[in-house]
Amino acid sequence: MLRASLDTHQLIADLSHHIDGPTQVSTDAWVSNSLAIVRYFGNRATYAKITKLYASEKPGVDRYALPCVSETQIIVVLGIPDYSMVSTSYVEGQNLTFRMKNDRFHRLTLVLPEKKNMRT
């Protein structure tokens, strides 16, 4: 599924209507996130973007391994966020759970097929 700016704006608009009072938001560095959060939350949110830089791929046997995060950069967009809470790990964990339950045949997942005879 591709990310679309319209989807982001709809999600953030809906989210902003369900959260009363101040909140802290952390996202990846995709531009539409920033535009939507500033538009729909305004001064009610502190907001920071986190960018993960990955180590370069190793040629050879490890070519298909997941890349390692070599550095993270935090950019403050609104207010003064609590740096200890700036993370995308919460949603990444949920995405991983979703992928593991639904994409068991993809090459880089962490799960195996349900039937033993299908494992290679």
PDB file of C-alpha atoms in Angstrom:
ATOM      1  CA  MET A   1       0.000   0.000   0.000  1.00  0.00           C
ATOM      2  CA  LEU A   2       1.374   3.388  -0.969  1.00  0.00           C
ATOM      3  CA  ARG A   3       1.299   6.366   1.327  1.00  0.00           C
ATOM      4  CA  ALA A   4      -0.742   9.263   0.037  1.00  0.00           C
ATOM      5  CA  SER A   5      -0.946  12.831   1.272  1.00  0.00           C
ATOM      6  CA  LEU A   6      -4.757  12.767   1.286  1.00  0.00           C
ATOM      7  CA  ASP A   7      -4.779   9.648   3.484  1.00  0.00           C
ATOM      8  CA  THR A   8      -2.379  11.308   5.907  1.00  0.00           C
ATOM      9  CA  HIS A   9      -4.518  14.428   6.165  1.00  0.00           C
ATOM     10  CA  GLN A  10      -7.670  12.360   6.739  1.00  0.00           C
ATOM     11  CA  LEU A  11      -5.990  10.285   9.448  1.00  0.00           C
ATOM     12  CA  ILE A  12      -4.484  13.274  11.287  1.00  0.00           C
ATOM     13  CA  ALA A  13      -7.731  15.271  11.025  1.00  0.00           C
ATOM     14  CA  ASP A  14      -9.670  12.365  12.555  1.00  0.00           C
ATOM     15  CA  LEU A  15      -7.022  11.844  15.228  1.00  0.00           C
ATOM     16  CA  SER A  16      -7.033  15.523  16.198  1.00  0.00           C
ATOM     17  CA  HIS A  17     -10.808  15.397  16.798  1.00  0.00           C
ATOM     18  CA  HIS A  18     -10.395  12.477  19.218  1.00  0.00           C
ATOM     19  CA  ILE A  19      -7.611  13.981  21.335  1.00  0.00           C
ATOM     20  CA  ASP A  20      -8.520  16.733  23.769  1.00  0.00           C
ATOM     21  CA  GLY A  21      -5.832  18.899  25.277  1.00  0.00           C
ATOM     22  CA  PRO A  22      -2.099  18.875  24.649  1.00  0.00           C
ATOM     23  CA  THR A  23      -0.332  15.851  23.192  1.00  0.00           C
ATOM     24  CA  GLN A  24       3.047  14.853  21.797  1.00  0.00           C
ATOM     25  CA  VAL A  25       3.354  13.444  18.294  1.00  0.00           C
ATOM     26  CA  SER A  26       6.365  11.726  16.705  1.00  0.00           C
ATOM     27  CA  THR A  27       6.553  10.667  13.058  1.00  0.00           C
ATOM     28  CA  ASP A  28       9.043   9.733  10.401  1.00  0.00           C
ATOM     29  CA  ALA A  29      10.287  12.499   8.115  1.00  0.00           C
ATOM     30  CA  TRP A  30       7.628  12.190   5.416  1.00  0.00           C
ATOM     31  CA  VAL A  31       6.587  15.751   4.439  1.00  0.00           C
ATOM     32  CA  SER A  32       2.811  15.177   4.530  1.00  0.00           C
ATOM     33  CA  ASN A  33       2.986  14.223   8.206  1.00  0.00           C
ATOM     34  CA  SER A  34       4.390  17.637   9.119  1.00  0.00           C
ATOM     35  CA  LEU A  35       1.882  19.560   7.051  1.00  0.00           C
ATOM     36  CA  ALA A  36      -1.094  17.644   8.446  1.00  0.00           C
ATOM     37  CA  ILE A  37      -0.016  17.797  12.104  1.00  0.00           C
ATOM     38  CA  VAL A  38       0.684  21.534  11.964  1.00  0.00           C
ATOM     39  CA  ARG A  39      -2.661  22.103  10.221  1.00  0.00           C
ATOM     40  CA  TYR A  40      -4.919  19.973  12.426  1.00  0.00           C
ATOM     41  CA  PHE A  41      -3.211  20.090  15.822  1.00  0.00           C
ATOM     42  CA  GLY A  42      -1.690  23.565  15.736  1.00  0.00           C
ATOM     43  CA  ASN A  43      -0.506  24.643  19.197  1.00  0.00           C
ATOM     44  CA  ARG A  44      -2.198  21.685  20.930  1.00  0.00           C
ATOM     45  CA  ALA A  45       0.714  19.397  20.083  1.00  0.00           C
ATOM     46  CA  THR A  46       4.433  19.198  20.526  1.00  0.00           C
ATOM     47  CA  TYR A  47       5.813  17.487  17.469  1.00  0.00           C
ATOM     48  CA  ALA A  48       9.133  15.992  16.422  1.00  0.00           C
ATOM     49  CA  LYS A  49      10.221  14.109  13.314  1.00  0.00           C
ATOM     50  CA  ILE A  50      12.682  11.259  13.576  1.00  0.00           C
ATOM     51  CA  THR A  51      14.837  10.186  10.645  1.00  0.00           C
ATOM     52  CA  LYS A  52      16.691   6.889  10.699  1.00  0.00           C
ATOM     53  CA  LEU A  53      19.858   6.506   8.653  1.00  0.00           C
ATOM     54  CA  TYR A  54      20.759   2.953   7.714  1.00  0.00           C
ATOM     55  CA  ALA A  55      24.185   1.373   7.295  1.00  0.00           C
ATOM     56  CA  SER A  56      25.090   0.584   3.705  1.00  0.00           C
ATOM     57  CA  GLU A  57      24.281  -2.863   2.396  1.00  0.00           C
ATOM     58  CA  LYS A  58      26.965  -5.504   2.525  1.00  0.00           C
ATOM     59  CA  PRO A  59      27.617  -7.292  -0.752  1.00  0.00           C
ATOM     60  CA  GLY A  60      27.446 -11.080  -0.763  1.00  0.00           C
ATOM     61  CA  VAL A  61      25.720 -13.421   1.662  1.00  0.00           C
ATOM     62  CA  ASP A  62      24.177 -10.746   3.902  1.00  0.00           C
ATOM     63  CA  ARG A  63      22.684  -8.861   0.962  1.00  0.00           C
ATOM     64  CA  TYR A  64      19.119  -9.827   1.886  1.00  0.00           C
ATOM     65  CA  ALA A  65      19.455  -9.107   5.599  1.00  0.00           C
ATOM     66  CA  LEU A  66      17.567  -6.176   7.071  1.00  0.00           C
ATOM     67  CA  PRO A  67      19.781  -3.067   7.230  1.00  0.00           C
ATOM     68  CA  CYS A  68      20.976  -1.793  10.608  1.00  0.00           C
ATOM     69  CA  VAL A  69      20.145   1.698  11.836  1.00  0.00           C
ATOM     70  CA  SER A  70      23.430   3.594  12.028  1.00  0.00           C
ATOM     71  CA  GLU A  71      22.110   6.964  13.220  1.00  0.00           C
ATOM     72  CA  THR A  72      18.892   8.744  14.149  1.00  0.00           C
ATOM     73  CA  GLN A  73      18.190  12.440  13.757  1.00  0.00           C
ATOM     74  CA  ILE A  74      15.425  14.252  15.654  1.00  0.00           C
ATOM     75  CA  ILE A  75      13.995  17.466  14.229  1.00  0.00           C
ATOM     76  CA  VAL A  76      11.656  19.521  16.427  1.00  0.00           C
ATOM     77  CA  VAL A  77       8.732  20.971  14.456  1.00  0.00           C
ATOM     78  CA  LEU A  78       6.330  22.282  17.142  1.00  0.00           C
ATOM     79  CA  GLY A  79       6.796  23.119  20.808  1.00  0.00           C
ATOM     80  CA  ILE A  80       9.322  21.466  23.109  1.00  0.00           C
ATOM     81  CA  PRO A  81       8.844  17.686  22.952  1.00  0.00           C
ATOM     82  CA  ASP A  82      10.103  15.255  25.572  1.00  0.00           C
ATOM     83  CA  TYR A  83      13.096  13.716  23.768  1.00  0.00           C
ATOM     84  CA  SER A  84      12.812  10.488  25.751  1.00  0.00           C
ATOM     85  CA  MET A  85       9.404   9.941  24.144  1.00  0.00           C
ATOM     86  CA  VAL A  86      10.314  10.807  20.535  1.00  0.00           C
ATOM     87  CA  SER A  87      10.129   7.476  18.747  1.00  0.00           C
ATOM     88  CA  THR A  88       8.469   5.638  15.898  1.00  0.00           C
ATOM     89  CA  SER A  89       9.010   2.300  17.643  1.00  0.00           C
ATOM     90  CA  TYR A  90       5.414   2.032  18.849  1.00  0.00           C
ATOM     91  CA  VAL A  91       3.910   2.049  15.375  1.00  0.00           C
ATOM     92  CA  GLU A  92       6.809   0.020  13.955  1.00  0.00           C
ATOM     93  CA  GLY A  93       6.025  -2.700  16.505  1.00  0.00           C
ATOM     94  CA  GLN A  94       2.385  -2.739  15.431  1.00  0.00           C
ATOM     95  CA  ASN A  95       3.392  -2.810  11.765  1.00  0.00           C
ATOM     96  CA  LEU A  96       5.684  -5.759  12.468  1.00  0.00           C
ATOM     97  CA  THR A  97       2.870  -7.658  14.191  1.00  0.00           C
ATOM     98  CA  PHE A  98       0.559  -6.957  11.264  1.00  0.00           C
ATOM     99  CA  ARG A  99       3.163  -8.091   8.708  1.00  0.00           C
ATOM    100  CA  MET A 100       3.991 -11.231  10.648  1.00  0.00           C
ATOM    101  CA  LYS A 101       0.343 -12.276  10.733  1.00  0.00           C
ATOM    102  CA  ASN A 102      -0.370 -11.497   7.081  1.00  0.00           C
ATOM    103  CA  ASP A 103       2.821 -11.754   5.046  1.00  0.00           C
ATOM    104  CA  ARG A 104       4.257 -15.018   6.227  1.00  0.00           C
ATOM    105  CA  PHE A 105       5.651 -15.851   2.791  1.00  0.00           C
ATOM    106  CA  HIS A 106       7.682 -12.673   2.231  1.00  0.00           C
ATOM    107  CA  ARG A 107      11.423 -13.085   2.149  1.00  0.00           C
ATOM    108  CA  LEU A 108      12.372 -10.689   4.991  1.00  0.00           C
ATOM    109  CA  THR A 109       9.653 -11.494   7.525  1.00  0.00           C
ATOM    110  CA  LEU A 110      10.384 -13.010  10.908  1.00  0.00           C
ATOM    111  CA  VAL A 111       7.810 -15.809  10.695  1.00  0.00           C
ATOM    112  CA  LEU A 112       7.636 -19.238   9.144  1.00  0.00           C
ATOM    113  CA  PRO A 113       4.748 -20.889   7.283  1.00  0.00           C
ATOM    114  CA  GLU A 114       2.180 -22.546   9.529  1.00  0.00           C
ATOM    115  CA  LYS A 115       2.762 -26.032   8.070  1.00  0.00           C
ATOM    116  CA  LYS A 116       6.155 -27.617   8.756  1.00  0.00           C
ATOM    117  CA  ASN A 117       6.373 -29.245   5.314  1.00  0.00           C
ATOM    118  CA  MET A 118       6.259 -25.785   3.673  1.00  0.00           C
ATOM    119  CA  ARG A 119       9.444 -24.614   5.393  1.00  0.00           C
ATOM    120  CA  THR A 120      12.559 -24.762   3.263  1.00  0.00           C
TER     121      THR A 120
END
